PDB file of C-alpha atoms in Angstrom:
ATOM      1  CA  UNK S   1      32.403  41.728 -11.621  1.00 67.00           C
ATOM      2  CA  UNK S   2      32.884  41.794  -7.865  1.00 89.00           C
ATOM      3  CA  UNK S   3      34.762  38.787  -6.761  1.00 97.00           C
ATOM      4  CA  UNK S   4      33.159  36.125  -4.152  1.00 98.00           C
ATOM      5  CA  UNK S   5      34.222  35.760  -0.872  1.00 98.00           C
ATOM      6  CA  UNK S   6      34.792  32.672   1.116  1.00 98.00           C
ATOM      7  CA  UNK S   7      34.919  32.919   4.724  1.00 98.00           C
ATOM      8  CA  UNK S   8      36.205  30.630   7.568  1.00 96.00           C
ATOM      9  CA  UNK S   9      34.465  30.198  10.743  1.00 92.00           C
ATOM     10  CA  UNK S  10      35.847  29.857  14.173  1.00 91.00           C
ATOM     11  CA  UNK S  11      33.134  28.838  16.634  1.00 85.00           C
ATOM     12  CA  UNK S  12      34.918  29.404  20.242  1.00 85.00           C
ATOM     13  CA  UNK S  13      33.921  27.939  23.512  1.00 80.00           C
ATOM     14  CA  UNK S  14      35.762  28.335  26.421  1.00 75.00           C
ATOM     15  CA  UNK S  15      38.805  29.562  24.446  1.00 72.00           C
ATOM     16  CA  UNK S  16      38.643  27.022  21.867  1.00 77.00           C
ATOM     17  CA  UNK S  17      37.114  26.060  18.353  1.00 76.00           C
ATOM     18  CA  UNK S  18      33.825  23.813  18.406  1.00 73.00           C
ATOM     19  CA  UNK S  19      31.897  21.919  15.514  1.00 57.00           C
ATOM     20  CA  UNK S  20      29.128  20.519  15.950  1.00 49.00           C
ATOM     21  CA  UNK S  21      25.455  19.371  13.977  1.00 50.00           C
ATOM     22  CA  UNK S  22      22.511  22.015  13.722  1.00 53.00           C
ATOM     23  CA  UNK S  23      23.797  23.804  16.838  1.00 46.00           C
ATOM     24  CA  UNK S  24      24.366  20.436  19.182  1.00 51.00           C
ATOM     25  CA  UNK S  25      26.791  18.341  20.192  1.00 47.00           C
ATOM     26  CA  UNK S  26      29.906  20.377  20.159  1.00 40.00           C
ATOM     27  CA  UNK S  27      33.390  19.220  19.758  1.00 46.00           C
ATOM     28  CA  UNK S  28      37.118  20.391  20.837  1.00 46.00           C
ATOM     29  CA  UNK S  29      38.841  21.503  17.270  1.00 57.00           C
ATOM     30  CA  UNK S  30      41.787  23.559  17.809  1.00 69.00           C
ATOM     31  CA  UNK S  31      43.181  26.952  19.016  1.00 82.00           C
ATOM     32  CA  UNK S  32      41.833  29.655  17.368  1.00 87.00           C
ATOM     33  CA  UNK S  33      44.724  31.670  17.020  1.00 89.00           C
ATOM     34  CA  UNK S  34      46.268  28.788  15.192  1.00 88.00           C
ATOM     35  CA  UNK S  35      43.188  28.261  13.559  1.00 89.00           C
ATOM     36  CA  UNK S  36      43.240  32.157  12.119  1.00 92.00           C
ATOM     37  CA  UNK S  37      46.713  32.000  11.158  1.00 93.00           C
ATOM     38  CA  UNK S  38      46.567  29.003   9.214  1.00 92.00           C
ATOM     39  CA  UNK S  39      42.975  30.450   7.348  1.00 93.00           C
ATOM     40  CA  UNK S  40      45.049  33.881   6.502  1.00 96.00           C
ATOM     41  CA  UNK S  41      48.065  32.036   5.013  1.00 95.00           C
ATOM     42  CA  UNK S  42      45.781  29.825   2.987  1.00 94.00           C
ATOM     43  CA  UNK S  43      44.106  32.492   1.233  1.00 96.00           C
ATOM     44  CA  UNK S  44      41.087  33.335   3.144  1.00 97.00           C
ATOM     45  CA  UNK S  45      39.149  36.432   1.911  1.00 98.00           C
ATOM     46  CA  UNK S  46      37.865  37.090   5.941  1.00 98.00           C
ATOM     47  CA  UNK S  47      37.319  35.385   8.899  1.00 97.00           C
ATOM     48  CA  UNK S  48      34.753  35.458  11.201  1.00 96.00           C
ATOM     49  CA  UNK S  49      35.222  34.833  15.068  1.00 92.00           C
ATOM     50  CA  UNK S  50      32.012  34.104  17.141  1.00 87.00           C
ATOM     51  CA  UNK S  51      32.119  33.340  21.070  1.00 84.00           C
ATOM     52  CA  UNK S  52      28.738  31.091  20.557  1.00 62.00           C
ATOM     53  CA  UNK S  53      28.289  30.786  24.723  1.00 64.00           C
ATOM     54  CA  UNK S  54      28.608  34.652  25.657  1.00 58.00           C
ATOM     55  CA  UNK S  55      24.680  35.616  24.707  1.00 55.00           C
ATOM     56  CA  UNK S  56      23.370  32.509  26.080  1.00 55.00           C
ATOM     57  CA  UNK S  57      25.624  32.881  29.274  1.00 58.00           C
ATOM     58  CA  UNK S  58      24.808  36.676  29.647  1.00 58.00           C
ATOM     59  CA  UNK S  59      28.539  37.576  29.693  1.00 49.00           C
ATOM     60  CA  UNK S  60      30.601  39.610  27.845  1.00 57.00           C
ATOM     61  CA  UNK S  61      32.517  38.356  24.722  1.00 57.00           C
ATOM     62  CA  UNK S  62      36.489  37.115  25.545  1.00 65.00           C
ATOM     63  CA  UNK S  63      38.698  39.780  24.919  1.00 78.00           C
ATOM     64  CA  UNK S  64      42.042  38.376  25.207  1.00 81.00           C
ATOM     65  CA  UNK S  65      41.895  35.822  22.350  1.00 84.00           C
ATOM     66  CA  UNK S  66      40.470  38.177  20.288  1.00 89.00           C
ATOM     67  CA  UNK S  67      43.042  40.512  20.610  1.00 91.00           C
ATOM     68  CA  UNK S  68      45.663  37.439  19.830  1.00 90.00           C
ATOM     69  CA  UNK S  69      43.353  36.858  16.792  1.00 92.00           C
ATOM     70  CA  UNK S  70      43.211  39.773  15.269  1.00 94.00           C
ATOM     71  CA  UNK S  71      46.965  40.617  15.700  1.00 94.00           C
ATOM     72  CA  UNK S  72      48.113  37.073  13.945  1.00 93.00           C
ATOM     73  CA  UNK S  73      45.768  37.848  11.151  1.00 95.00           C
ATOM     74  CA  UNK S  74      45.991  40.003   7.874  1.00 94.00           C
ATOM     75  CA  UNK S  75      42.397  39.947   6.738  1.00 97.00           C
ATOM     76  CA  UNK S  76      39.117  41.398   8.137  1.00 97.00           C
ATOM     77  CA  UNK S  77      37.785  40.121  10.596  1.00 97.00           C
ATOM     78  CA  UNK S  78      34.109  39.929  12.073  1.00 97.00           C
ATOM     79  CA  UNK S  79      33.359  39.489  15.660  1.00 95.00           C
ATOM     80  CA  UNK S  80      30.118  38.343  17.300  1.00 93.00           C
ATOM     81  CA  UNK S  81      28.846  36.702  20.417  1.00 88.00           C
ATOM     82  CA  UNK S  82      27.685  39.121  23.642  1.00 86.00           C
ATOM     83  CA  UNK S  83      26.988  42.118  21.633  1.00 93.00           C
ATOM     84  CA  UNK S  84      24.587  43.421  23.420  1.00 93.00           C
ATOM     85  CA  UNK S  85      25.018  47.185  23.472  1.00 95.00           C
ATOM     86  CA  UNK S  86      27.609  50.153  21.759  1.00 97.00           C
ATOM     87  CA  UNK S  87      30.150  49.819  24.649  1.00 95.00           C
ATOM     88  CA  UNK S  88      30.447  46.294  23.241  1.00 94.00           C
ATOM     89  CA  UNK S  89      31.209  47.425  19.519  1.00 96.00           C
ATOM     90  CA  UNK S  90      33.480  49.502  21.099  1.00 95.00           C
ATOM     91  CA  UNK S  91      34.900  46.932  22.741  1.00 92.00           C
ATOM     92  CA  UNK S  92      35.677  44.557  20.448  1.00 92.00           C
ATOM     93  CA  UNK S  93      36.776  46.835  17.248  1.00 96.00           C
ATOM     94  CA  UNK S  94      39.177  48.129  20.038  1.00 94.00           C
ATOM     95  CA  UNK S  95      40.798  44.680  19.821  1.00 93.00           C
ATOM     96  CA  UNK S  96      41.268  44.905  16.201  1.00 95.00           C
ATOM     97  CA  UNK S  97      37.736  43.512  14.699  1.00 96.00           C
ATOM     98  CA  UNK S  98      37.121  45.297  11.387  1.00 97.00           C
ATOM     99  CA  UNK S  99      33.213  44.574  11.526  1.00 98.00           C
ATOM    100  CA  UNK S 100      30.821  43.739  13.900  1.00 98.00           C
ATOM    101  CA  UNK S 101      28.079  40.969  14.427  1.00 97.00           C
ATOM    102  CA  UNK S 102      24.887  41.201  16.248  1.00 96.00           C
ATOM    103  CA  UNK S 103      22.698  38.737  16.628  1.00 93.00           C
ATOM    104  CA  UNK S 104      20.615  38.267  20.244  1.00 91.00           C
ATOM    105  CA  UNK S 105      21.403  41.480  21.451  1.00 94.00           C
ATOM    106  CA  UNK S 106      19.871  43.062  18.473  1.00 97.00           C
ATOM    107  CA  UNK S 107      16.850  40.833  19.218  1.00 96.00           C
ATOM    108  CA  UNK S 108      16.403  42.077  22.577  1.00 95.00           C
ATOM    109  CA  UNK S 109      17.125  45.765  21.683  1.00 97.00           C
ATOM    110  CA  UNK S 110      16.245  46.124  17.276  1.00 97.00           C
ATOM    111  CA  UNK S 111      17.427  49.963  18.298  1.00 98.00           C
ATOM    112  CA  UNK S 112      21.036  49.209  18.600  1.00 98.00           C
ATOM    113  CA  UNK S 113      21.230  48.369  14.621  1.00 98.00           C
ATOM    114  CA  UNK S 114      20.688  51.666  14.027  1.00 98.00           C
ATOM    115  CA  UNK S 115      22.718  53.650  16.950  1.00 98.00           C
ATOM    116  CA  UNK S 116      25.550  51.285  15.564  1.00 98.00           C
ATOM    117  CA  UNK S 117      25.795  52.395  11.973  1.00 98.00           C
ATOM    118  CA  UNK S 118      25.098  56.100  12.767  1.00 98.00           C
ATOM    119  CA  UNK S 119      28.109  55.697  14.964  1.00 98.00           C
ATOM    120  CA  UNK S 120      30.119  53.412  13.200  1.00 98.00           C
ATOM    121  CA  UNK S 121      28.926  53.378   9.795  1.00 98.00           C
ATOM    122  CA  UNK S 122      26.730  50.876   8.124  1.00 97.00           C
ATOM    123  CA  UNK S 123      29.813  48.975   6.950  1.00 97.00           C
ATOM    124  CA  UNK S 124      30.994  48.146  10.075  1.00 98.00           C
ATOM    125  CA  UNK S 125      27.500  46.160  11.550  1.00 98.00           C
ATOM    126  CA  UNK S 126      26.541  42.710  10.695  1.00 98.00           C
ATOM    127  CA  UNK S 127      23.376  41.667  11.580  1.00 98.00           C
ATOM    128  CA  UNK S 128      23.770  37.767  11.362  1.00 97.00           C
ATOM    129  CA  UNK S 129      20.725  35.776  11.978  1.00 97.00           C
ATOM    130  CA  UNK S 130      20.104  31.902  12.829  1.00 95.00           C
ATOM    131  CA  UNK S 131      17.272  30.198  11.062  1.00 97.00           C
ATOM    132  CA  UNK S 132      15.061  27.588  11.267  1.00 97.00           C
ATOM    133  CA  UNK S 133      11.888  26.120   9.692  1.00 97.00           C
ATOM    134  CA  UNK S 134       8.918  26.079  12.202  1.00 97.00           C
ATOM    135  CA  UNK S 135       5.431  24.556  11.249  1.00 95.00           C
ATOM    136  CA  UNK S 136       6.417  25.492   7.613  1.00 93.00           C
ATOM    137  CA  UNK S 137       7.524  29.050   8.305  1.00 96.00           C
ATOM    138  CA  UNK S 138      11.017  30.617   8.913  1.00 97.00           C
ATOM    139  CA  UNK S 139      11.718  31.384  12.165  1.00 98.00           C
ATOM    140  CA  UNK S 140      14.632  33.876  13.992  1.00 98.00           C
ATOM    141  CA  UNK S 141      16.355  32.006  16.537  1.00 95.00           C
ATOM    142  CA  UNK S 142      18.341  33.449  19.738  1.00 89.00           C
ATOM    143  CA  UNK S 143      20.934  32.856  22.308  1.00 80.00           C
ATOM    144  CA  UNK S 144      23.144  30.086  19.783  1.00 75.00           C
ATOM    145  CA  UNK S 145      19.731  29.245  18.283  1.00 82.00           C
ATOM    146  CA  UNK S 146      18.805  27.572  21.083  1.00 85.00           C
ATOM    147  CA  UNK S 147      15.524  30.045  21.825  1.00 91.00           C
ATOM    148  CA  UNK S 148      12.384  30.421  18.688  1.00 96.00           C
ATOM    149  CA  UNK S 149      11.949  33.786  19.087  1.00 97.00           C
ATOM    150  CA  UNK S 150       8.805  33.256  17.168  1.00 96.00           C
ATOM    151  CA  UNK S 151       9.852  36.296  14.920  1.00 97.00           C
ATOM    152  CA  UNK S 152       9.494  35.321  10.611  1.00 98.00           C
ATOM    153  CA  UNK S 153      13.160  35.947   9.555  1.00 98.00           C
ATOM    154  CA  UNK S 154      12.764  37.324   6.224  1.00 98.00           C
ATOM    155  CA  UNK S 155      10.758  40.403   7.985  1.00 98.00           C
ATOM    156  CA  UNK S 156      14.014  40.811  10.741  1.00 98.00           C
ATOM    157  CA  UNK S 157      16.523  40.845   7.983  1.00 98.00           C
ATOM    158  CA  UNK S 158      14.163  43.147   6.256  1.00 98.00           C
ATOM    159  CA  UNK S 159      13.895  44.994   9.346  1.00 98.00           C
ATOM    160  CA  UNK S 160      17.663  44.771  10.115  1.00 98.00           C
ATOM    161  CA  UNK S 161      18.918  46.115   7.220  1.00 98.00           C
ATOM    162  CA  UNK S 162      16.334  49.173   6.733  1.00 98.00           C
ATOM    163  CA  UNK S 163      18.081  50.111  10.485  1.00 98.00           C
ATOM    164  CA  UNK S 164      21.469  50.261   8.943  1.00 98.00           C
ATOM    165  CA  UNK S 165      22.683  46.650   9.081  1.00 98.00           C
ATOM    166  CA  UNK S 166      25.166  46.915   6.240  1.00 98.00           C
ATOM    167  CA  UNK S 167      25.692  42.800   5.605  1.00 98.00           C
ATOM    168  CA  UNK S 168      23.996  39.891   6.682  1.00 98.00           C
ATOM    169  CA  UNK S 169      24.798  36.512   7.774  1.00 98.00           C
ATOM    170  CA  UNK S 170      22.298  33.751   7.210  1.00 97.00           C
ATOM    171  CA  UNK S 171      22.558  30.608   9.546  1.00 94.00           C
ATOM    172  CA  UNK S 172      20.367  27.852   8.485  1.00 96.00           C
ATOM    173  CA  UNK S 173      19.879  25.412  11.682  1.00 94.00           C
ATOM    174  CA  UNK S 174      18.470  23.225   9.166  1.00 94.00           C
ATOM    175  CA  UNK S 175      21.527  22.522   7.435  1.00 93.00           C
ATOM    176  CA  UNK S 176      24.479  23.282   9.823  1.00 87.00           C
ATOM    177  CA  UNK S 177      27.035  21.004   9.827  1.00 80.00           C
ATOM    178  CA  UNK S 178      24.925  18.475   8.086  1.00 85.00           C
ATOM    179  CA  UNK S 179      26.888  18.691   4.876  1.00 90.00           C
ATOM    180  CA  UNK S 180      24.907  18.448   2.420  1.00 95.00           C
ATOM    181  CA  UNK S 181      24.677  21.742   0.775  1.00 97.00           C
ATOM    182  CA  UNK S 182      23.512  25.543   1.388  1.00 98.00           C
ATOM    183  CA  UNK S 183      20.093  26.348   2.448  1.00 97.00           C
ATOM    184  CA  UNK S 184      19.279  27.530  -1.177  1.00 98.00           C
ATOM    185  CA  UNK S 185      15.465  27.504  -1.103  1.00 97.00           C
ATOM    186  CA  UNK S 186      15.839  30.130   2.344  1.00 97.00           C
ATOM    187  CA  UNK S 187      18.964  32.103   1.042  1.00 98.00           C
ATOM    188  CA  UNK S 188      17.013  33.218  -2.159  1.00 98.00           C
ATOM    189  CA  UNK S 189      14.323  34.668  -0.200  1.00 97.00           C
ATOM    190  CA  UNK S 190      16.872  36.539   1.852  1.00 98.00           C
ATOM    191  CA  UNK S 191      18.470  37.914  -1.627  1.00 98.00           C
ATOM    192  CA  UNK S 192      14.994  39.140  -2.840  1.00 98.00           C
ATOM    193  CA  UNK S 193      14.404  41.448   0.186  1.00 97.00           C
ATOM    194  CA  UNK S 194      17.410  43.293   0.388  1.00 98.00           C
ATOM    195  CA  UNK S 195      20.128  44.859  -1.235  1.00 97.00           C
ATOM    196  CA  UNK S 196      23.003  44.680   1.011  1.00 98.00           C
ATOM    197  CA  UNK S 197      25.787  41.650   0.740  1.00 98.00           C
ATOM    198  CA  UNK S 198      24.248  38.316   2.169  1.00 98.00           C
ATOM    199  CA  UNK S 199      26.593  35.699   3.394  1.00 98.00           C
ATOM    200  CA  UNK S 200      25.554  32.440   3.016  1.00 98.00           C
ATOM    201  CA  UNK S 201      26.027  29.939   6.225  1.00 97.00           C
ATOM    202  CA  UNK S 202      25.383  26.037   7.218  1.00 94.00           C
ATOM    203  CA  UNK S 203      25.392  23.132   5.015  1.00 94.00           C
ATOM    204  CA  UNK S 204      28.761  23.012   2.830  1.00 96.00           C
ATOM    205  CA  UNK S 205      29.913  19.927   2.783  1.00 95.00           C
ATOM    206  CA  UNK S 206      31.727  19.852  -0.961  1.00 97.00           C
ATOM    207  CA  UNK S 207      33.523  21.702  -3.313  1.00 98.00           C
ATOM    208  CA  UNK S 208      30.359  21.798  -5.405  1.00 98.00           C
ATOM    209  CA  UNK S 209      28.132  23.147  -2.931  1.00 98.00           C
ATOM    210  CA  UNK S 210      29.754  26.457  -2.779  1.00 98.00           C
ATOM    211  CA  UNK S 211      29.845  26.328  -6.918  1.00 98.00           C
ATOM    212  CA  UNK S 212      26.131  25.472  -7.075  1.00 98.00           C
ATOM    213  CA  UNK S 213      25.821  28.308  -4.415  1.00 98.00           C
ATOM    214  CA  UNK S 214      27.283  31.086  -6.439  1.00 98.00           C
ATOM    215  CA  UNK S 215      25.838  30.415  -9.376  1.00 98.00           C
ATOM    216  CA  UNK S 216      22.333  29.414  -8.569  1.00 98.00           C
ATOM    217  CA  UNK S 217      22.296  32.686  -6.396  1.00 98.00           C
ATOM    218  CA  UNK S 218      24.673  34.691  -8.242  1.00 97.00           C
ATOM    219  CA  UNK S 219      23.308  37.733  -5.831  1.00 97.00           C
ATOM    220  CA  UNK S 220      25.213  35.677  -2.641  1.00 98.00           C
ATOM    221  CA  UNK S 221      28.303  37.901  -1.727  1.00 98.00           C
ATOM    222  CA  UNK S 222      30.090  34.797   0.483  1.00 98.00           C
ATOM    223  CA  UNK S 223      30.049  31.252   1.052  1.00 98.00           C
ATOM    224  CA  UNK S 224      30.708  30.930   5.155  1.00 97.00           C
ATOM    225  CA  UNK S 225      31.737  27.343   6.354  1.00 95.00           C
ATOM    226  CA  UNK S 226      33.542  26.213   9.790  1.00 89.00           C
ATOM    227  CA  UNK S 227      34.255  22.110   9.776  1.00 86.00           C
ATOM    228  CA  UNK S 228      34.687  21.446   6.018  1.00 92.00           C
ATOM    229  CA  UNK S 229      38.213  23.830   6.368  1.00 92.00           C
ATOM    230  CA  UNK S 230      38.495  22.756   9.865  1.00 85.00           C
ATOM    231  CA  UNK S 231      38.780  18.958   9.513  1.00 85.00           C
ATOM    232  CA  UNK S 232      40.932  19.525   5.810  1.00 89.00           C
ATOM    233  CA  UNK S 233      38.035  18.156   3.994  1.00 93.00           C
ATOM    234  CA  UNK S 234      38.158  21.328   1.469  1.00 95.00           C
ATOM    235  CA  UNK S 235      41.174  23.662   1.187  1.00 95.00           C
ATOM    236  CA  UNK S 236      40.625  26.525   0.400  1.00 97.00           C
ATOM    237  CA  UNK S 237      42.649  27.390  -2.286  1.00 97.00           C
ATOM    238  CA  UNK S 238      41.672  24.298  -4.286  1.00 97.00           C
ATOM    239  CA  UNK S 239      37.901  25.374  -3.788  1.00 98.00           C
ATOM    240  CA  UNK S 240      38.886  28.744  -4.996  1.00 98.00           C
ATOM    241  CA  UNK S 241      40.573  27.212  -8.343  1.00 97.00           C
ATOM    242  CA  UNK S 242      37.691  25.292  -8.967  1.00 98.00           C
ATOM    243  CA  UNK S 243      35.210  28.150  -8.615  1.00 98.00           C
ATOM    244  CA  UNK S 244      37.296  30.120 -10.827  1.00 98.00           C
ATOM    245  CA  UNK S 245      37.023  27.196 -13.587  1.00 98.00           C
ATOM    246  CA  UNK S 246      33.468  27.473 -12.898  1.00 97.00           C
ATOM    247  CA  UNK S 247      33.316  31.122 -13.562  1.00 97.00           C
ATOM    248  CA  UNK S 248      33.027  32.792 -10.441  1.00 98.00           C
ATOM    249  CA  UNK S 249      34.908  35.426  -9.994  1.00 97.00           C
ATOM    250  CA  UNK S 250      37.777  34.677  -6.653  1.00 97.00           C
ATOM    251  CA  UNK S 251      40.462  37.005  -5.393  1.00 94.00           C
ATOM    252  CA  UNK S 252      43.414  34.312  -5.668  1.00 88.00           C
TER     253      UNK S 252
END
């Protein structure tokens, strides 16, 4: 059985790590090159790194912490945040990023999905993808999810991953940083329209919410969480021993 990963989340602003509630009011938490050390000694299966401000501030994503990152760490690592065309995969798997994740940019321009995985291989292109209920209906949101693009999400993902997207990351606005458990009703729709590893993100706030996430949606490939592991409310090798009583399958 293929293990389950669990994935650490640094949020970076302005060279730092932010937390904050469904997308708003953002807080200082620590260096993220301290922050990615400390997540790869602990047992961390990968670690995502996301410069939330570079779509929504139409620049390109920081470079130099990035490159700090990714030497300090000895997991893979996902990058996202200003990806907006192939000189920016380029870019940042040229600082050491083992995948890359496109949100906005792939919004603006569906095309560069596929010209990514024909170039770099499906394996290699996230398509994450921030969520939120509208009127009763899920909706794609861009730019940090600050902007309703209007689009239904399960058609994008759908979409996303019949272009090549190889993984996807699911973002529920609903339930970020509100702590009170995945976004299970909106991640099993995601697992019944496609085939590729889903990553489940926004709402752990327990130990038990990643074990009721794995095994009431035993096709989830990750549980993805930021303040929980920033603040030391769950370590992660204790929520790994506990999953494994459960019966998940954990690389330890």
């Amino acid at each position: 059985m293929i293990t389950k990963r669990i994935i650490p989340c640094l949020d970076v602003r302005d060279g730092r790590v932010v937390k904050g509630v469904n997308f708003e009011g953002l807080s200082d938490v620590s260096s993220p090159v301290e922050l990615a050390r400390y997540y790869s000694d602990r047992g961390a299966d990968e670690l995502v790194f996301y410069d939330i401000t570079a779509s929504s501030e139409g620049r390109r994503l920081f470079t130099d912490i990035l490159c700090e990152v990714a030497k300090t760490i000895f997991i893979p690592l996902t990058v996202g945040g200003g990806i907006n065309t192939l000189d920016d995969f380029d870019r940042v798997l040229k600082c050491g990023a083992d995948k890359v994740s496109v949100n906005s940019g792939a919004i603006r321009n569906p095309a560069l999905i596929g010209e990514a995985a024909k170039r770099y291989g499906d394996q290699c292109v996230v398509l994450s993808v921030d969520v939120k209920r509208v009127d009763g209906q899920f909706h794609v949101f861009a730019k940090g999810g600050r902007e309703d693009t209007g689009m239904e999400a399960i058609e994008w993902i759908r979409r996303g991953v019949s272009s090549g997207a190889g993984e996807i990351v699911v973002n529920s606005i609903d339930t970020d940083g509100v702590k009170r458990g995945f976004d299970l009703e909106m991640l099993q729709k995601v697992c019944d329209s496609v085939d590729v590893p889903v990553i489940a993100s926004g709402g752990a706030g327990c130990i038990d919410h990643f074990t009721t996430l794995f095994q009431t949606l035993p096709r989830v490939d990750a549980g993805l969480a930021a303040s929980i592991f920033h603040f030391g409310e769950v370590k992660i090798e204790d929520l790994k021993r506990e999953l494994l009583k459960n019966g998940i399958p954990m690389r330890i």
